[in-house]
């Protein structure tokens, strides 16, 4: 890991580099490395500061952000998530905003084998600490449209489950709390739609990596709809979902962009 990624590791401060190298599995270390590089790149390009000054700070909720000088307001709000082989960052150069992002890779083959052993309702109910009673009911009773064989039907149901999971993670990360927040079961997502994977988009679609984006989900807490919230879910390729949440519905989300390490990240070292 250290030899193969020496240049990338050398771009990190010593404490961040040591944190990356503490991971036992190389895959986890690479995801952590990618996460740190993305944060620094976002600070450099959004705030126009040299890479050496792109210090990753933490706000009052211990969420990562950029605060140029201690005691000043943050200049960049951002949130990072990684799963599978994908690292995602969402950010905004505003002071009065909170952002959360979550990415999940759907391993349908692994989950289907568990579902067949336990039964669909029993498998879903193992997550009752995360979802409200109504969400559990919605997930258990949801059925895909069309005529599908057993495996395809289970895959569709798993995508619906992970749509709920990804949206909830993004919202919770936006607030700065964890999935064990005491209000978690008082919060529910309604009208959850599952975005089409990239392979099901029209052949004329400009970018073959990106699937459909859905916008119309509603978030309710303690029986009341949460106001002033922007949240959406997008499919990436055929096995990823990316959820993004923000407290500023007046600020649109920019399209996701795939970054190239050489062209987009290493080049940021010279910016500022």
PDB file of C-alpha atoms in Angstrom:
ATOM      1  CA  UNK A   1       0.000   0.000   0.000  1.00  0.00           C
ATOM      2  CA  UNK A   2       2.646   2.532   1.092  1.00  0.00           C
ATOM      3  CA  UNK A   3       4.983   1.848  -1.860  1.00  0.00           C
ATOM      4  CA  UNK A   4       2.270   1.752  -4.528  1.00  0.00           C
ATOM      5  CA  UNK A   5       0.616   4.974  -3.347  1.00  0.00           C
ATOM      6  CA  UNK A   6       3.644   6.930  -2.132  1.00  0.00           C
ATOM      7  CA  UNK A   7       2.929  10.107  -4.131  1.00  0.00           C
ATOM      8  CA  UNK A   8      -0.681  10.275  -2.958  1.00  0.00           C
ATOM      9  CA  UNK A   9       0.288   9.582   0.660  1.00  0.00           C
ATOM     10  CA  UNK A  10       2.958  12.281   0.546  1.00  0.00           C
ATOM     11  CA  UNK A  11       0.257  14.869  -0.180  1.00  0.00           C
ATOM     12  CA  UNK A  12      -1.316  14.259   3.249  1.00  0.00           C
ATOM     13  CA  UNK A  13      -0.193  15.688   6.601  1.00  0.00           C
ATOM     14  CA  UNK A  14       1.626  13.136   8.720  1.00  0.00           C
ATOM     15  CA  UNK A  15      -1.310  12.462  11.078  1.00  0.00           C
ATOM     16  CA  UNK A  16      -3.673  11.798   8.162  1.00  0.00           C
ATOM     17  CA  UNK A  17      -1.094   9.592   6.456  1.00  0.00           C
ATOM     18  CA  UNK A  18      -0.636   7.545   9.625  1.00  0.00           C
ATOM     19  CA  UNK A  19      -4.399   7.145   9.958  1.00  0.00           C
ATOM     20  CA  UNK A  20      -4.615   5.762   6.410  1.00  0.00           C
ATOM     21  CA  UNK A  21      -1.763   3.304   6.992  1.00  0.00           C
ATOM     22  CA  UNK A  22      -3.351   1.933  10.188  1.00  0.00           C
ATOM     23  CA  UNK A  23      -5.990   0.100   8.161  1.00  0.00           C
ATOM     24  CA  UNK A  24      -5.343  -3.633   7.962  1.00  0.00           C
ATOM     25  CA  UNK A  25      -7.037  -4.186   4.616  1.00  0.00           C
ATOM     26  CA  UNK A  26      -5.531  -2.420   1.605  1.00  0.00           C
ATOM     27  CA  UNK A  27      -8.981  -1.756   0.164  1.00  0.00           C
ATOM     28  CA  UNK A  28     -10.026   0.131   3.324  1.00  0.00           C
ATOM     29  CA  UNK A  29      -6.758   2.082   3.325  1.00  0.00           C
ATOM     30  CA  UNK A  30      -7.287   3.130  -0.291  1.00  0.00           C
ATOM     31  CA  UNK A  31     -10.830   4.305   0.441  1.00  0.00           C
ATOM     32  CA  UNK A  32      -9.551   6.339   3.401  1.00  0.00           C
ATOM     33  CA  UNK A  33      -6.778   7.775   1.229  1.00  0.00           C
ATOM     34  CA  UNK A  34      -9.269   8.723  -1.469  1.00  0.00           C
ATOM     35  CA  UNK A  35     -11.522  10.351   1.138  1.00  0.00           C
ATOM     36  CA  UNK A  36      -8.698  12.531   2.487  1.00  0.00           C
ATOM     37  CA  UNK A  37      -7.508  13.526  -0.978  1.00  0.00           C
ATOM     38  CA  UNK A  38     -11.038  14.526  -2.008  1.00  0.00           C
ATOM     39  CA  UNK A  39     -11.422  16.741   1.073  1.00  0.00           C
ATOM     40  CA  UNK A  40      -8.169  18.582   0.389  1.00  0.00           C
ATOM     41  CA  UNK A  41      -9.002  18.894  -3.304  1.00  0.00           C
ATOM     42  CA  UNK A  42     -12.410  20.398  -2.468  1.00  0.00           C
ATOM     43  CA  UNK A  43     -10.863  22.971  -0.136  1.00  0.00           C
ATOM     44  CA  UNK A  44      -8.197  23.963  -2.677  1.00  0.00           C
ATOM     45  CA  UNK A  45     -10.561  24.346  -5.614  1.00  0.00           C
ATOM     46  CA  UNK A  46     -13.516  25.883  -3.749  1.00  0.00           C
ATOM     47  CA  UNK A  47     -11.617  28.279  -1.485  1.00  0.00           C
ATOM     48  CA  UNK A  48      -8.620  29.002  -3.727  1.00  0.00           C
ATOM     49  CA  UNK A  49      -5.982  28.226  -1.126  1.00  0.00           C
ATOM     50  CA  UNK A  50      -2.681  26.360  -1.607  1.00  0.00           C
ATOM     51  CA  UNK A  51      -2.732  22.628  -0.928  1.00  0.00           C
ATOM     52  CA  UNK A  52      -0.408  23.178   2.037  1.00  0.00           C
ATOM     53  CA  UNK A  53      -3.067  25.425   3.642  1.00  0.00           C
ATOM     54  CA  UNK A  54      -5.996  23.074   3.006  1.00  0.00           C
ATOM     55  CA  UNK A  55      -6.419  22.101   6.652  1.00  0.00           C
ATOM     56  CA  UNK A  56      -9.393  19.832   7.362  1.00  0.00           C
ATOM     57  CA  UNK A  57     -11.282  21.297  10.314  1.00  0.00           C
ATOM     58  CA  UNK A  58     -14.300  20.135  12.322  1.00  0.00           C
ATOM     59  CA  UNK A  59     -17.440  22.066  13.188  1.00  0.00           C
ATOM     60  CA  UNK A  60     -19.407  21.989  16.450  1.00  0.00           C
ATOM     61  CA  UNK A  61     -20.924  18.629  15.467  1.00  0.00           C
ATOM     62  CA  UNK A  62     -17.484  17.195  14.674  1.00  0.00           C
ATOM     63  CA  UNK A  63     -18.291  17.144  10.961  1.00  0.00           C
ATOM     64  CA  UNK A  64     -15.389  17.865   8.600  1.00  0.00           C
ATOM     65  CA  UNK A  65     -15.297  21.340   7.063  1.00  0.00           C
ATOM     66  CA  UNK A  66     -12.825  24.087   6.215  1.00  0.00           C
ATOM     67  CA  UNK A  67     -12.183  26.861   8.734  1.00  0.00           C
ATOM     68  CA  UNK A  68      -9.206  28.966   7.550  1.00  0.00           C
ATOM     69  CA  UNK A  69      -8.348  30.388  10.996  1.00  0.00           C
ATOM     70  CA  UNK A  70      -9.456  29.138  14.384  1.00  0.00           C
ATOM     71  CA  UNK A  71     -12.391  31.197  15.616  1.00  0.00           C
ATOM     72  CA  UNK A  72     -13.583  32.144  12.129  1.00  0.00           C
ATOM     73  CA  UNK A  73     -16.731  30.811  10.450  1.00  0.00           C
ATOM     74  CA  UNK A  74     -16.353  27.828   8.189  1.00  0.00           C
ATOM     75  CA  UNK A  75     -15.834  28.659   4.521  1.00  0.00           C
ATOM     76  CA  UNK A  76     -16.662  25.226   3.124  1.00  0.00           C
ATOM     77  CA  UNK A  77     -19.197  22.661   4.295  1.00  0.00           C
ATOM     78  CA  UNK A  78     -18.666  19.152   2.953  1.00  0.00           C
ATOM     79  CA  UNK A  79     -19.419  15.533   3.675  1.00  0.00           C
ATOM     80  CA  UNK A  80     -17.780  12.348   2.427  1.00  0.00           C
ATOM     81  CA  UNK A  81     -18.928   8.743   2.114  1.00  0.00           C
ATOM     82  CA  UNK A  82     -17.323   5.598   0.716  1.00  0.00           C
ATOM     83  CA  UNK A  83     -18.466   2.053   0.065  1.00  0.00           C
ATOM     84  CA  UNK A  84     -17.344  -0.667  -2.297  1.00  0.00           C
ATOM     85  CA  UNK A  85     -14.730   1.030  -4.474  1.00  0.00           C
ATOM     86  CA  UNK A  86     -16.365   4.466  -4.627  1.00  0.00           C
ATOM     87  CA  UNK A  87     -15.634   7.634  -2.626  1.00  0.00           C
ATOM     88  CA  UNK A  88     -18.164  10.490  -2.852  1.00  0.00           C
ATOM     89  CA  UNK A  89     -17.931  14.100  -1.641  1.00  0.00           C
ATOM     90  CA  UNK A  90     -20.663  16.740  -1.580  1.00  0.00           C
ATOM     91  CA  UNK A  91     -19.877  20.303  -0.515  1.00  0.00           C
ATOM     92  CA  UNK A  92     -20.906  23.939  -0.647  1.00  0.00           C
ATOM     93  CA  UNK A  93     -19.003  27.176  -0.004  1.00  0.00           C
ATOM     94  CA  UNK A  94     -21.720  28.616   2.247  1.00  0.00           C
ATOM     95  CA  UNK A  95     -21.689  29.223   5.998  1.00  0.00           C
ATOM     96  CA  UNK A  96     -25.376  28.604   6.771  1.00  0.00           C
ATOM     97  CA  UNK A  97     -25.799  25.136   5.304  1.00  0.00           C
ATOM     98  CA  UNK A  98     -25.542  21.514   6.386  1.00  0.00           C
ATOM     99  CA  UNK A  99     -24.844  18.750   3.879  1.00  0.00           C
ATOM    100  CA  UNK A 100     -24.881  14.976   4.131  1.00  0.00           C
ATOM    101  CA  UNK A 101     -24.001  12.363   1.533  1.00  0.00           C
ATOM    102  CA  UNK A 102     -24.069   8.582   1.530  1.00  0.00           C
ATOM    103  CA  UNK A 103     -23.087   5.984  -1.034  1.00  0.00           C
ATOM    104  CA  UNK A 104     -24.037   2.330  -0.846  1.00  0.00           C
ATOM    105  CA  UNK A 105     -22.992  -0.547  -3.073  1.00  0.00           C
ATOM    106  CA  UNK A 106     -25.713  -3.156  -3.467  1.00  0.00           C
ATOM    107  CA  UNK A 107     -24.335  -6.693  -3.317  1.00  0.00           C
ATOM    108  CA  UNK A 108     -27.548  -8.420  -4.299  1.00  0.00           C
ATOM    109  CA  UNK A 109     -25.991 -11.869  -4.610  1.00  0.00           C
ATOM    110  CA  UNK A 110     -24.748 -11.851  -0.999  1.00  0.00           C
ATOM    111  CA  UNK A 111     -27.984 -10.406   0.404  1.00  0.00           C
ATOM    112  CA  UNK A 112     -30.253 -12.739  -1.559  1.00  0.00           C
ATOM    113  CA  UNK A 113     -28.629 -15.777   0.033  1.00  0.00           C
ATOM    114  CA  UNK A 114     -29.311 -14.302   3.496  1.00  0.00           C
ATOM    115  CA  UNK A 115     -32.889 -13.404   2.584  1.00  0.00           C
ATOM    116  CA  UNK A 116     -33.562 -16.949   1.400  1.00  0.00           C
ATOM    117  CA  UNK A 117     -32.293 -18.364   4.687  1.00  0.00           C
ATOM    118  CA  UNK A 118     -34.143 -15.908   6.935  1.00  0.00           C
ATOM    119  CA  UNK A 119     -37.159 -14.831   4.866  1.00  0.00           C
ATOM    120  CA  UNK A 120     -37.717 -11.307   3.548  1.00  0.00           C
ATOM    121  CA  UNK A 121     -39.719  -9.924   6.485  1.00  0.00           C
ATOM    122  CA  UNK A 122     -37.367 -11.433   9.057  1.00  0.00           C
ATOM    123  CA  UNK A 123     -34.286 -10.033   7.270  1.00  0.00           C
ATOM    124  CA  UNK A 124     -35.795  -6.535   7.034  1.00  0.00           C
ATOM    125  CA  UNK A 125     -36.819  -6.597  10.692  1.00  0.00           C
ATOM    126  CA  UNK A 126     -33.196  -7.034  11.771  1.00  0.00           C
ATOM    127  CA  UNK A 127     -32.888  -3.305  10.916  1.00  0.00           C
ATOM    128  CA  UNK A 128     -35.791  -2.193  13.132  1.00  0.00           C
ATOM    129  CA  UNK A 129     -33.437  -0.027  15.219  1.00  0.00           C
ATOM    130  CA  UNK A 130     -32.772   2.114  12.136  1.00  0.00           C
ATOM    131  CA  UNK A 131     -36.229   2.411  10.558  1.00  0.00           C
ATOM    132  CA  UNK A 132     -39.613   3.504  11.869  1.00  0.00           C
ATOM    133  CA  UNK A 133     -42.424   0.946  12.121  1.00  0.00           C
ATOM    134  CA  UNK A 134     -44.081   2.473   9.057  1.00  0.00           C
ATOM    135  CA  UNK A 135     -40.849   2.284   7.053  1.00  0.00           C
ATOM    136  CA  UNK A 136     -40.394  -1.369   8.006  1.00  0.00           C
ATOM    137  CA  UNK A 137     -43.952  -2.057   6.838  1.00  0.00           C
ATOM    138  CA  UNK A 138     -43.406  -0.162   3.585  1.00  0.00           C
ATOM    139  CA  UNK A 139     -40.177  -2.040   2.863  1.00  0.00           C
ATOM    140  CA  UNK A 140     -41.615  -5.459   3.726  1.00  0.00           C
ATOM    141  CA  UNK A 141     -44.804  -5.031   1.656  1.00  0.00           C
ATOM    142  CA  UNK A 142     -43.320  -3.181  -1.344  1.00  0.00           C
ATOM    143  CA  UNK A 143     -43.465  -5.167  -4.581  1.00  0.00           C
ATOM    144  CA  UNK A 144     -41.752  -4.354  -7.887  1.00  0.00           C
ATOM    145  CA  UNK A 145     -43.822  -3.808 -11.009  1.00  0.00           C
ATOM    146  CA  UNK A 146     -43.639  -6.057 -14.049  1.00  0.00           C
ATOM    147  CA  UNK A 147     -43.178  -9.768 -14.467  1.00  0.00           C
ATOM    148  CA  UNK A 148     -39.876 -10.744 -12.825  1.00  0.00           C
ATOM    149  CA  UNK A 149     -38.316 -14.055 -11.874  1.00  0.00           C
ATOM    150  CA  UNK A 150     -37.520 -14.705  -8.220  1.00  0.00           C
ATOM    151  CA  UNK A 151     -33.939 -13.387  -8.287  1.00  0.00           C
ATOM    152  CA  UNK A 152     -34.833 -10.221 -10.199  1.00  0.00           C
ATOM    153  CA  UNK A 153     -37.774  -9.552  -7.877  1.00  0.00           C
ATOM    154  CA  UNK A 154     -35.547  -9.908  -4.799  1.00  0.00           C
ATOM    155  CA  UNK A 155     -32.917  -7.666  -6.388  1.00  0.00           C
ATOM    156  CA  UNK A 156     -35.576  -5.005  -6.986  1.00  0.00           C
ATOM    157  CA  UNK A 157     -36.760  -5.285  -3.379  1.00  0.00           C
ATOM    158  CA  UNK A 158     -33.189  -4.963  -2.141  1.00  0.00           C
ATOM    159  CA  UNK A 159     -32.715  -1.812  -4.242  1.00  0.00           C
ATOM    160  CA  UNK A 160     -35.844  -0.385  -2.592  1.00  0.00           C
ATOM    161  CA  UNK A 161     -34.495  -1.299   0.866  1.00  0.00           C
ATOM    162  CA  UNK A 162     -31.131   0.335   0.137  1.00  0.00           C
ATOM    163  CA  UNK A 163     -32.857   3.428  -1.260  1.00  0.00           C
ATOM    164  CA  UNK A 164     -34.398   3.886   2.201  1.00  0.00           C
ATOM    165  CA  UNK A 165     -31.063   3.135   3.879  1.00  0.00           C
ATOM    166  CA  UNK A 166     -29.049   5.538   1.713  1.00  0.00           C
ATOM    167  CA  UNK A 167     -31.512   8.416   2.126  1.00  0.00           C
ATOM    168  CA  UNK A 168     -31.630   7.974   5.897  1.00  0.00           C
ATOM    169  CA  UNK A 169     -27.829   7.849   6.158  1.00  0.00           C
ATOM    170  CA  UNK A 170     -27.506  11.042   4.092  1.00  0.00           C
ATOM    171  CA  UNK A 171     -30.030  12.858   6.285  1.00  0.00           C
ATOM    172  CA  UNK A 172     -28.460  11.688   9.547  1.00  0.00           C
ATOM    173  CA  UNK A 173     -24.983  12.643   8.338  1.00  0.00           C
ATOM    174  CA  UNK A 174     -26.331  16.065   7.387  1.00  0.00           C
ATOM    175  CA  UNK A 175     -27.407  16.610  11.010  1.00  0.00           C
ATOM    176  CA  UNK A 176     -24.024  15.476  12.333  1.00  0.00           C
ATOM    177  CA  UNK A 177     -25.499  12.613  14.338  1.00  0.00           C
ATOM    178  CA  UNK A 178     -25.046   8.866  13.967  1.00  0.00           C
ATOM    179  CA  UNK A 179     -27.459   6.106  13.028  1.00  0.00           C
ATOM    180  CA  UNK A 180     -28.030   5.569  16.744  1.00  0.00           C
ATOM    181  CA  UNK A 181     -29.594   9.041  17.157  1.00  0.00           C
ATOM    182  CA  UNK A 182     -32.456   8.825  19.706  1.00  0.00           C
ATOM    183  CA  UNK A 183     -34.954  10.308  17.244  1.00  0.00           C
ATOM    184  CA  UNK A 184     -34.104   7.845  14.473  1.00  0.00           C
ATOM    185  CA  UNK A 185     -37.286   5.778  14.751  1.00  0.00           C
ATOM    186  CA  UNK A 186     -39.387   8.959  14.907  1.00  0.00           C
ATOM    187  CA  UNK A 187     -38.149   9.908  11.456  1.00  0.00           C
ATOM    188  CA  UNK A 188     -39.499   8.320   8.304  1.00  0.00           C
ATOM    189  CA  UNK A 189     -39.089   8.714   4.583  1.00  0.00           C
ATOM    190  CA  UNK A 190     -42.220   8.697   2.469  1.00  0.00           C
ATOM    191  CA  UNK A 191     -42.716   8.349  -1.280  1.00  0.00           C
ATOM    192  CA  UNK A 192     -39.339   6.644  -1.651  1.00  0.00           C
ATOM    193  CA  UNK A 193     -38.674   5.915  -5.316  1.00  0.00           C
ATOM    194  CA  UNK A 194     -35.884   3.702  -6.641  1.00  0.00           C
ATOM    195  CA  UNK A 195     -33.811   5.334  -9.391  1.00  0.00           C
ATOM    196  CA  UNK A 196     -33.196   3.286 -12.521  1.00  0.00           C
ATOM    197  CA  UNK A 197     -29.650   1.913 -12.792  1.00  0.00           C
ATOM    198  CA  UNK A 198     -27.408   3.197 -15.571  1.00  0.00           C
ATOM    199  CA  UNK A 199     -27.959   0.142 -17.788  1.00  0.00           C
ATOM    200  CA  UNK A 200     -31.684   0.897 -17.960  1.00  0.00           C
ATOM    201  CA  UNK A 201     -31.293   4.482 -19.153  1.00  0.00           C
ATOM    202  CA  UNK A 202     -31.996   5.311 -22.775  1.00  0.00           C
ATOM    203  CA  UNK A 203     -29.097   4.525 -25.149  1.00  0.00           C
ATOM    204  CA  UNK A 204     -28.952   8.219 -26.037  1.00  0.00           C
ATOM    205  CA  UNK A 205     -28.219   9.199 -22.423  1.00  0.00           C
ATOM    206  CA  UNK A 206     -25.052  11.303 -22.436  1.00  0.00           C
ATOM    207  CA  UNK A 207     -23.192   9.564 -19.584  1.00  0.00           C
ATOM    208  CA  UNK A 208     -23.314   5.787 -19.361  1.00  0.00           C
ATOM    209  CA  UNK A 209     -22.133   5.749 -15.721  1.00  0.00           C
ATOM    210  CA  UNK A 210     -25.032   7.685 -14.253  1.00  0.00           C
ATOM    211  CA  UNK A 211     -28.500   6.308 -13.710  1.00  0.00           C
ATOM    212  CA  UNK A 212     -31.718   8.094 -12.851  1.00  0.00           C
ATOM    213  CA  UNK A 213     -32.075  10.744 -10.128  1.00  0.00           C
ATOM    214  CA  UNK A 214     -35.248  10.910  -7.984  1.00  0.00           C
ATOM    215  CA  UNK A 215     -36.291  14.016  -6.061  1.00  0.00           C
ATOM    216  CA  UNK A 216     -39.774  13.642  -4.586  1.00  0.00           C
ATOM    217  CA  UNK A 217     -39.044  11.871  -1.304  1.00  0.00           C
ATOM    218  CA  UNK A 218     -40.528  13.419   1.846  1.00  0.00           C
ATOM    219  CA  UNK A 219     -38.972  13.356   5.319  1.00  0.00           C
ATOM    220  CA  UNK A 220     -41.244  13.295   8.388  1.00  0.00           C
ATOM    221  CA  UNK A 221     -40.261  13.530  12.057  1.00  0.00           C
ATOM    222  CA  UNK A 222     -42.691  12.948  14.932  1.00  0.00           C
ATOM    223  CA  UNK A 223     -45.626  13.135  12.531  1.00  0.00           C
ATOM    224  CA  UNK A 224     -44.621  16.436  10.911  1.00  0.00           C
ATOM    225  CA  UNK A 225     -43.039  17.027   7.521  1.00  0.00           C
ATOM    226  CA  UNK A 226     -39.499  18.386   7.774  1.00  0.00           C
ATOM    227  CA  UNK A 227     -39.370  21.816   6.060  1.00  0.00           C
ATOM    228  CA  UNK A 228     -36.418  23.528   4.378  1.00  0.00           C
ATOM    229  CA  UNK A 229     -34.835  20.338   3.120  1.00  0.00           C
ATOM    230  CA  UNK A 230     -33.433  19.255  -0.216  1.00  0.00           C
ATOM    231  CA  UNK A 231     -32.805  15.553  -0.704  1.00  0.00           C
ATOM    232  CA  UNK A 232     -32.286  13.359  -3.728  1.00  0.00           C
ATOM    233  CA  UNK A 233     -31.085   9.907  -4.704  1.00  0.00           C
ATOM    234  CA  UNK A 234     -29.125   8.951  -7.804  1.00  0.00           C
ATOM    235  CA  UNK A 235     -28.076   5.604  -9.238  1.00  0.00           C
ATOM    236  CA  UNK A 236     -24.467   5.148 -10.299  1.00  0.00           C
ATOM    237  CA  UNK A 237     -23.765   2.349 -12.746  1.00  0.00           C
ATOM    238  CA  UNK A 238     -25.843  -0.711 -11.816  1.00  0.00           C
ATOM    239  CA  UNK A 239     -24.916  -1.371  -8.208  1.00  0.00           C
ATOM    240  CA  UNK A 240     -24.510   1.978  -6.422  1.00  0.00           C
ATOM    241  CA  UNK A 241     -26.911   4.516  -4.942  1.00  0.00           C
ATOM    242  CA  UNK A 242     -25.855   8.009  -3.837  1.00  0.00           C
ATOM    243  CA  UNK A 243     -28.056  10.001  -1.459  1.00  0.00           C
ATOM    244  CA  UNK A 244     -27.515  13.731  -0.856  1.00  0.00           C
ATOM    245  CA  UNK A 245     -29.263  15.946   1.701  1.00  0.00           C
ATOM    246  CA  UNK A 246     -29.047  19.683   2.367  1.00  0.00           C
ATOM    247  CA  UNK A 247     -30.710  22.250   4.621  1.00  0.00           C
ATOM    248  CA  UNK A 248     -30.812  24.745   1.728  1.00  0.00           C
ATOM    249  CA  UNK A 249     -33.492  23.802  -0.827  1.00  0.00           C
ATOM    250  CA  UNK A 250     -32.798  27.086  -2.639  1.00  0.00           C
ATOM    251  CA  UNK A 251     -29.331  25.863  -3.671  1.00  0.00           C
ATOM    252  CA  UNK A 252     -29.482  23.211  -6.437  1.00  0.00           C
ATOM    253  CA  UNK A 253     -27.193  20.209  -6.374  1.00  0.00           C
ATOM    254  CA  UNK A 254     -24.607  20.253  -9.148  1.00  0.00           C
ATOM    255  CA  UNK A 255     -24.321  17.048 -11.188  1.00  0.00           C
ATOM    256  CA  UNK A 256     -21.953  14.456  -9.792  1.00  0.00           C
ATOM    257  CA  UNK A 257     -18.612  14.285 -11.568  1.00  0.00           C
ATOM    258  CA  UNK A 258     -16.156  11.413 -11.809  1.00  0.00           C
ATOM    259  CA  UNK A 259     -12.649  12.613 -10.954  1.00  0.00           C
ATOM    260  CA  UNK A 260      -9.355  11.442 -12.382  1.00  0.00           C
ATOM    261  CA  UNK A 261      -6.544  11.203  -9.840  1.00  0.00           C
ATOM    262  CA  UNK A 262      -3.909  12.661 -12.164  1.00  0.00           C
ATOM    263  CA  UNK A 263      -5.986  15.306 -13.931  1.00  0.00           C
ATOM    264  CA  UNK A 264      -8.276  16.480 -11.138  1.00  0.00           C
ATOM    265  CA  UNK A 265      -6.582  15.746  -7.818  1.00  0.00           C
ATOM    266  CA  UNK A 266      -2.852  15.951  -8.431  1.00  0.00           C
ATOM    267  CA  UNK A 267      -3.333  19.097 -10.512  1.00  0.00           C
ATOM    268  CA  UNK A 268      -5.011  20.762  -7.507  1.00  0.00           C
ATOM    269  CA  UNK A 269      -1.649  20.721  -5.702  1.00  0.00           C
ATOM    270  CA  UNK A 270      -0.551  23.571  -8.016  1.00  0.00           C
ATOM    271  CA  UNK A 271      -3.696  25.679  -7.435  1.00  0.00           C
ATOM    272  CA  UNK A 272      -3.680  28.629  -5.048  1.00  0.00           C
TER     273      UNK A 272
END
